[in-house]
PDB file of C-alpha atoms in Angstrom:
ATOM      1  CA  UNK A   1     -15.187 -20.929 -35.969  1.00 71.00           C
ATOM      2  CA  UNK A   2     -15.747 -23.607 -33.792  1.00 80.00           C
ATOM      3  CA  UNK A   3     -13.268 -25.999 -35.969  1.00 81.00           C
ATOM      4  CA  UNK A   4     -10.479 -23.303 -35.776  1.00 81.00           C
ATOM      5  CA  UNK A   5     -10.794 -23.036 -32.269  1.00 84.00           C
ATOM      6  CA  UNK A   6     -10.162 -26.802 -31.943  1.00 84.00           C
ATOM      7  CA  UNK A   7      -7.534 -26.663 -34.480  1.00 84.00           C
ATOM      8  CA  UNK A   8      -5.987 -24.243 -32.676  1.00 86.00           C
ATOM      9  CA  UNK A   9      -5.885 -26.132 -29.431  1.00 86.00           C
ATOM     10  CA  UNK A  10      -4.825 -29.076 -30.508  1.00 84.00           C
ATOM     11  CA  UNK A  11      -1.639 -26.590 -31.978  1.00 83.00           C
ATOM     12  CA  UNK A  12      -1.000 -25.077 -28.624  1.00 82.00           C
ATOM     13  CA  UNK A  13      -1.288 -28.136 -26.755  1.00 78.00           C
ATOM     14  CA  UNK A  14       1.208 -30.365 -29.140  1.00 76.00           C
ATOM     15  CA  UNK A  15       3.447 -26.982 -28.783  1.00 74.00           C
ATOM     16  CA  UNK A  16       3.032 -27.588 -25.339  1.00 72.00           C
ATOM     17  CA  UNK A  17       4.241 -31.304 -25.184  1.00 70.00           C
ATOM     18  CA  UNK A  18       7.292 -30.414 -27.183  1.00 71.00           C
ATOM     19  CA  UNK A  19       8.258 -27.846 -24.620  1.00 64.00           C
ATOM     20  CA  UNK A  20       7.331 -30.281 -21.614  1.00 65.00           C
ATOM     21  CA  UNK A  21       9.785 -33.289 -23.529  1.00 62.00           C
ATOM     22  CA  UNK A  22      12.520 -30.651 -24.106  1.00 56.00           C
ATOM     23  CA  UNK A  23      12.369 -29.375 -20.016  1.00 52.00           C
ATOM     24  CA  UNK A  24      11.987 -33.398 -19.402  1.00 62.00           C
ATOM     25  CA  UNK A  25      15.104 -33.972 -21.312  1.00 56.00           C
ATOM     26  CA  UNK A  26      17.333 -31.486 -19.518  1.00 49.00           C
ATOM     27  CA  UNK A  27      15.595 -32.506 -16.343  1.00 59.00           C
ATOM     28  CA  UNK A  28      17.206 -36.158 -16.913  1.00 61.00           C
ATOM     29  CA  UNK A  29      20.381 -34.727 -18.505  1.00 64.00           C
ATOM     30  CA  UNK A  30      20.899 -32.942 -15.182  1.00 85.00           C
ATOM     31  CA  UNK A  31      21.524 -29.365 -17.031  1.00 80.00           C
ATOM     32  CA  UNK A  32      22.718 -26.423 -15.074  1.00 84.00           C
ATOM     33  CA  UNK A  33      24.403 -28.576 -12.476  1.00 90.00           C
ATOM     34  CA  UNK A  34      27.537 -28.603 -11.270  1.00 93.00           C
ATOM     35  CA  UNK A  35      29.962 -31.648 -12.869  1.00 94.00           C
ATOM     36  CA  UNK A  36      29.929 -33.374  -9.651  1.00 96.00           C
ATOM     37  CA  UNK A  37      26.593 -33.195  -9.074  1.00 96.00           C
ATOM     38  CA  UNK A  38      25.800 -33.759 -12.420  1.00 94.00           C
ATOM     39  CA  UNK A  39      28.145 -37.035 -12.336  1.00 95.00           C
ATOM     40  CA  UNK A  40      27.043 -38.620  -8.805  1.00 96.00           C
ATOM     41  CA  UNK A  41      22.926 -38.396 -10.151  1.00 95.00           C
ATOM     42  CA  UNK A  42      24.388 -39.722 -13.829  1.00 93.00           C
ATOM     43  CA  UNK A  43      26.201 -42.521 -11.848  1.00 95.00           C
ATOM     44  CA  UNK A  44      23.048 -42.641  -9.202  1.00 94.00           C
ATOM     45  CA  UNK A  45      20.704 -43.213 -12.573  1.00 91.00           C
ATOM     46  CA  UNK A  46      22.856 -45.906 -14.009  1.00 92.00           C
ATOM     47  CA  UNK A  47      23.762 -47.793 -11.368  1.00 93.00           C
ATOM     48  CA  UNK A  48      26.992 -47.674 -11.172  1.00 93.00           C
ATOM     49  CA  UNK A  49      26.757 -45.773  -8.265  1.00 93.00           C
ATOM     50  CA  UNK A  50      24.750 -47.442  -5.112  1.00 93.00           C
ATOM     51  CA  UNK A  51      24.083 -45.305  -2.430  1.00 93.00           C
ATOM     52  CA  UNK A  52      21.184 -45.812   0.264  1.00 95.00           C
ATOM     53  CA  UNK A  53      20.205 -42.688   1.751  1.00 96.00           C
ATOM     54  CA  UNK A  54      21.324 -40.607  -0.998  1.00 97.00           C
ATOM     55  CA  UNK A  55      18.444 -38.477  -1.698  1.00 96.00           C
ATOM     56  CA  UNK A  56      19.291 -36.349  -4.386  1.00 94.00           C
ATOM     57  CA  UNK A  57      19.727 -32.287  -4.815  1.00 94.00           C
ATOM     58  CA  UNK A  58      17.577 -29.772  -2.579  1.00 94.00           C
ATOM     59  CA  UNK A  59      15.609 -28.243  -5.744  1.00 91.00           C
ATOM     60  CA  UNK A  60      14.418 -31.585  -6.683  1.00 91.00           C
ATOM     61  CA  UNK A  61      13.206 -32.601  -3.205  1.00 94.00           C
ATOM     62  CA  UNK A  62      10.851 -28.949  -3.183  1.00 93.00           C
ATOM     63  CA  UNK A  63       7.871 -28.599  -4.098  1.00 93.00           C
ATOM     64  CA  UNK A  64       7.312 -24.924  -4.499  1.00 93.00           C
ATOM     65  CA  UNK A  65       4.049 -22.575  -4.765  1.00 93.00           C
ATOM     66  CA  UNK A  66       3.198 -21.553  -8.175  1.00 91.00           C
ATOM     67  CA  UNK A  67       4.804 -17.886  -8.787  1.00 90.00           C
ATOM     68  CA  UNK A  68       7.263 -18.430  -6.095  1.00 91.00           C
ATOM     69  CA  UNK A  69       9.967 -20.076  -7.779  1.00 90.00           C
ATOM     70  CA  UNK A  70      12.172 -17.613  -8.594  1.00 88.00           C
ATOM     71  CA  UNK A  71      11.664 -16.589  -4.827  1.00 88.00           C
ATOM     72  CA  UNK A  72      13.414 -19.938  -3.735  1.00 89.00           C
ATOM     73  CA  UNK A  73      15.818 -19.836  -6.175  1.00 89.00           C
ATOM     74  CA  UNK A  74      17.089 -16.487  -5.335  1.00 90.00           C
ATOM     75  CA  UNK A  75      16.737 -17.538  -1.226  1.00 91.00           C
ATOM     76  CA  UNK A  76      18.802 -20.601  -1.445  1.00 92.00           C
ATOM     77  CA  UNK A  77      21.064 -19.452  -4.216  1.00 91.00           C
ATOM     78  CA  UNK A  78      23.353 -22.393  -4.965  1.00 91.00           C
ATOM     79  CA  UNK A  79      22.149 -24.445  -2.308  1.00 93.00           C
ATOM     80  CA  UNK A  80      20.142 -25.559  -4.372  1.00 91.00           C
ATOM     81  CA  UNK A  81      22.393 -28.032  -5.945  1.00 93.00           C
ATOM     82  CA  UNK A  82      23.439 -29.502  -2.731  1.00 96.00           C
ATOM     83  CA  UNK A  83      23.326 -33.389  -2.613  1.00 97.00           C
ATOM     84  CA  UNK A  84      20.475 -34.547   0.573  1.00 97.00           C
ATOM     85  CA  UNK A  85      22.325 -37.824   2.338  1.00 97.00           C
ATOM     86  CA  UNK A  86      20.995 -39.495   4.838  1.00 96.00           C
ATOM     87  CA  UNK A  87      24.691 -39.078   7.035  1.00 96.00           C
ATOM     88  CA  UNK A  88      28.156 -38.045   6.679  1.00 95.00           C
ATOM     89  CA  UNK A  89      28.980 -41.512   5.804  1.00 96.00           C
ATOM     90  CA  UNK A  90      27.029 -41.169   2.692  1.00 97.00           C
ATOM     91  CA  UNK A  91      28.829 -38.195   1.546  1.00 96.00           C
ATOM     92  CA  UNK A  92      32.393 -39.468   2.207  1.00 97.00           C
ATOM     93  CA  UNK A  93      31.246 -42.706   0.137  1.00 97.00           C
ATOM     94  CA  UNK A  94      30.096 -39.956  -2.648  1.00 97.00           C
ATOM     95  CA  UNK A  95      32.971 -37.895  -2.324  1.00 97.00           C
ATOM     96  CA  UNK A  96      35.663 -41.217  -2.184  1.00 97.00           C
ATOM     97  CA  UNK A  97      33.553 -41.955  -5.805  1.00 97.00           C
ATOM     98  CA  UNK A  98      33.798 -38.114  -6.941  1.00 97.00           C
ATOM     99  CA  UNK A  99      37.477 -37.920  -6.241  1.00 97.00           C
ATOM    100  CA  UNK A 100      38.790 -41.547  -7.897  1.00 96.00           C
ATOM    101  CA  UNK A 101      36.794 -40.963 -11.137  1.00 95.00           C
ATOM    102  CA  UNK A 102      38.275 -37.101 -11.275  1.00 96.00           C
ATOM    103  CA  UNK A 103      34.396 -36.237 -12.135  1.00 95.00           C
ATOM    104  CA  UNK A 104      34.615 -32.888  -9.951  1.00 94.00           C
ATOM    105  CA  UNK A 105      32.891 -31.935  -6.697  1.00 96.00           C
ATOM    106  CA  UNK A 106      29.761 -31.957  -4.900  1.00 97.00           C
ATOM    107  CA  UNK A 107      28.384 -30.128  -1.617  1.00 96.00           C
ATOM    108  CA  UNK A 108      26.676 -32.251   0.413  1.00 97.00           C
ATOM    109  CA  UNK A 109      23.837 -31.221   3.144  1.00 96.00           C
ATOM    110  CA  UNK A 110      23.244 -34.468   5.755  1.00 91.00           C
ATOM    111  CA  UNK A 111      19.841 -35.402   7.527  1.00 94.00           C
ATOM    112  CA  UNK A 112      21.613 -36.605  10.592  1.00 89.00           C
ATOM    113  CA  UNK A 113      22.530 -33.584  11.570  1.00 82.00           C
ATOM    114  CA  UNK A 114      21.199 -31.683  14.459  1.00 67.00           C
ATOM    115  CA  UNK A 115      18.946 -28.932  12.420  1.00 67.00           C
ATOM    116  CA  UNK A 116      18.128 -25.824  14.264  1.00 59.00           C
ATOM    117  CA  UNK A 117      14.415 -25.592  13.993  1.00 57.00           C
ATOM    118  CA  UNK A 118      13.666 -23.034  16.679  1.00 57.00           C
ATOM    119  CA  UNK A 119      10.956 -21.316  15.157  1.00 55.00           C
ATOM    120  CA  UNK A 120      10.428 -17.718  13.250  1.00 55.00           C
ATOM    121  CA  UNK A 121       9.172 -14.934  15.653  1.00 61.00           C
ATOM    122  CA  UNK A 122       5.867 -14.176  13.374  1.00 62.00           C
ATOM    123  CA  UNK A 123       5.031 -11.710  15.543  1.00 64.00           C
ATOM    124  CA  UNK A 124       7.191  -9.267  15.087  1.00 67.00           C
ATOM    125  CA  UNK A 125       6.078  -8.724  11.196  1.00 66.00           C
ATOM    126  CA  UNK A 126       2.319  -9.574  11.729  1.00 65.00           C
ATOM    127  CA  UNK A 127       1.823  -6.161  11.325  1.00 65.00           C
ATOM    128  CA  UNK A 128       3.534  -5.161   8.273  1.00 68.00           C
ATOM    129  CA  UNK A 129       0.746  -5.877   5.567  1.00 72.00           C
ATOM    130  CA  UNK A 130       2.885  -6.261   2.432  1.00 79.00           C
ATOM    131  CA  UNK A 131       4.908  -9.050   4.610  1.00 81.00           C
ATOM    132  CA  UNK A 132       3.309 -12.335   2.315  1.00 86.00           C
ATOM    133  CA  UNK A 133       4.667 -14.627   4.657  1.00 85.00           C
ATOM    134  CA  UNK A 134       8.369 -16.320   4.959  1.00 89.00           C
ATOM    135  CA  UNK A 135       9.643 -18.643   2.241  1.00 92.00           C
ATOM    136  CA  UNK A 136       9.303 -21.626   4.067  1.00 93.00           C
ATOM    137  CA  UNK A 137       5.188 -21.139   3.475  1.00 93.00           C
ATOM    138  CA  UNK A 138       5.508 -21.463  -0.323  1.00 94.00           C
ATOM    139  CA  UNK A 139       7.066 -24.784   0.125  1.00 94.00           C
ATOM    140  CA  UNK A 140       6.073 -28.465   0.862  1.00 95.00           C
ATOM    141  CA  UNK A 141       8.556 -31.250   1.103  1.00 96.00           C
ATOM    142  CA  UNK A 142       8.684 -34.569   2.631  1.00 96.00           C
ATOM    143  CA  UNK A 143       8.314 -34.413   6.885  1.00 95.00           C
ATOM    144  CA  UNK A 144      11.571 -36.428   6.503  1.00 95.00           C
ATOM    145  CA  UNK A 145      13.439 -33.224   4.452  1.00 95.00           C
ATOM    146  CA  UNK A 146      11.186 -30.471   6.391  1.00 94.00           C
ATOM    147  CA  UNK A 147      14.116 -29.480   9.279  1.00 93.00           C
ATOM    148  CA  UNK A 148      17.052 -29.433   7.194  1.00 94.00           C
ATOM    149  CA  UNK A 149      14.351 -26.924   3.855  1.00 94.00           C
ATOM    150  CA  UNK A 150      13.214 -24.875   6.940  1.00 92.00           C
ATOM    151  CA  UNK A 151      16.548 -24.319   8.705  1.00 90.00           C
ATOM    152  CA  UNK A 152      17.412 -22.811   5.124  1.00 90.00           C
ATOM    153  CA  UNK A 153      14.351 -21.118   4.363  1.00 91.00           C
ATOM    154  CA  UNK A 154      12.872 -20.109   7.563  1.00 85.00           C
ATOM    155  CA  UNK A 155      14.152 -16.622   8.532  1.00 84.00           C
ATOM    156  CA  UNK A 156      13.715 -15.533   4.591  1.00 87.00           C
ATOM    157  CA  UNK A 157      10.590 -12.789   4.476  1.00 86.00           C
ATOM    158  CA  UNK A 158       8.718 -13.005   0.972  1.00 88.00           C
ATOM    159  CA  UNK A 159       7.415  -9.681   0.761  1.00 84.00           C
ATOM    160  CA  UNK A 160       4.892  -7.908  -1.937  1.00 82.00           C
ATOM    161  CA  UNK A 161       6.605  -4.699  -1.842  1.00 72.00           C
ATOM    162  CA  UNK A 162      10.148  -4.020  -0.766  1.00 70.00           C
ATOM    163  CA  UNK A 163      10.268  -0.494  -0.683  1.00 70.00           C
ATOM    164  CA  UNK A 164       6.997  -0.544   1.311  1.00 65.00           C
ATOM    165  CA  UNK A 165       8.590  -2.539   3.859  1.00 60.00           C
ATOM    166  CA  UNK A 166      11.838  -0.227   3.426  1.00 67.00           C
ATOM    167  CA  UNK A 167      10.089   2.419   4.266  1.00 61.00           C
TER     168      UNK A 167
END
């Protein structure tokens, strides 16, 4: 019994590994993204294309609580393939590269920019008990990235029960 079992974790896990290569694989392949995002991180990868202060696409700079994923990915919607530059002169740079190559198009959010972080009023749901918390909670990114994720995901409620809080 005891062999079995080990047989039969040593099947899940290489089962496991495949899976985790495959995901890897897309992961580098940039799958799912746009064709100028895709191109500027291919170009980014290989070299061809030197940026400083060109940071990458919101999703990859989150790192997002386990069973809250599909959460942030609903919240931000395509935002979440939006290139992070340091300043609009990054962008332009990308965008000059984007538009001589014909490789497509690319939106661009910049970390110069004055980010409203003013705050979420709490308060006003700290009584609703199916109210988890707002998305901004379930997510941890670099201090440099945190004012341009929370002016995004700040003022999104993550709730437990919608028609609860529908009423």
């Amino acid at each position: 019994v005891l062999k079995q079992s080990v047989v039969q974790l040593k099947e899940n896990l290489a089962g496991l590994n495949s899976r985790r290569e495959f995901l890897e694989d897309l992961k580098k392949r940039y799958e799912g993204f746009d064709a100028g995002v895709k191109a500027l991180l291919q170009a980014k990868d290989q070299g061809v294309l030197k940026l400083e202060g060109f940071y990458g696409p919101l999703a990859n700079l989150l790192e997002v609580e386990k069973g809250y994923e599909q959460v942030l990915e609903v919240s931000l919607g395509n935002e979440v393939q939006s290139l992070v530059v340091e300043n609009l002169q990054v962008a332009k740079e990308a965008i000059r590269f984007l538009e001589s190559n014909q490789l497509g198009e690319a939106t661009f959010l910049y970390l110069d920019h004055a980010w409203q972080n003013d705050g979420e009023n709490r308060n006003e749901f700290s009584s609703i008990t199916c109210i988890k918390g707002f998305a901004i909670d379930f997510v941890k990114t670099d201090p440099k990235f945190y004012p341009l994720v929370s002016s995004r995901l700040k003022r999104v409620l993550v709730v437990e029960d919608l028609d609860a809080v529908m009423g």
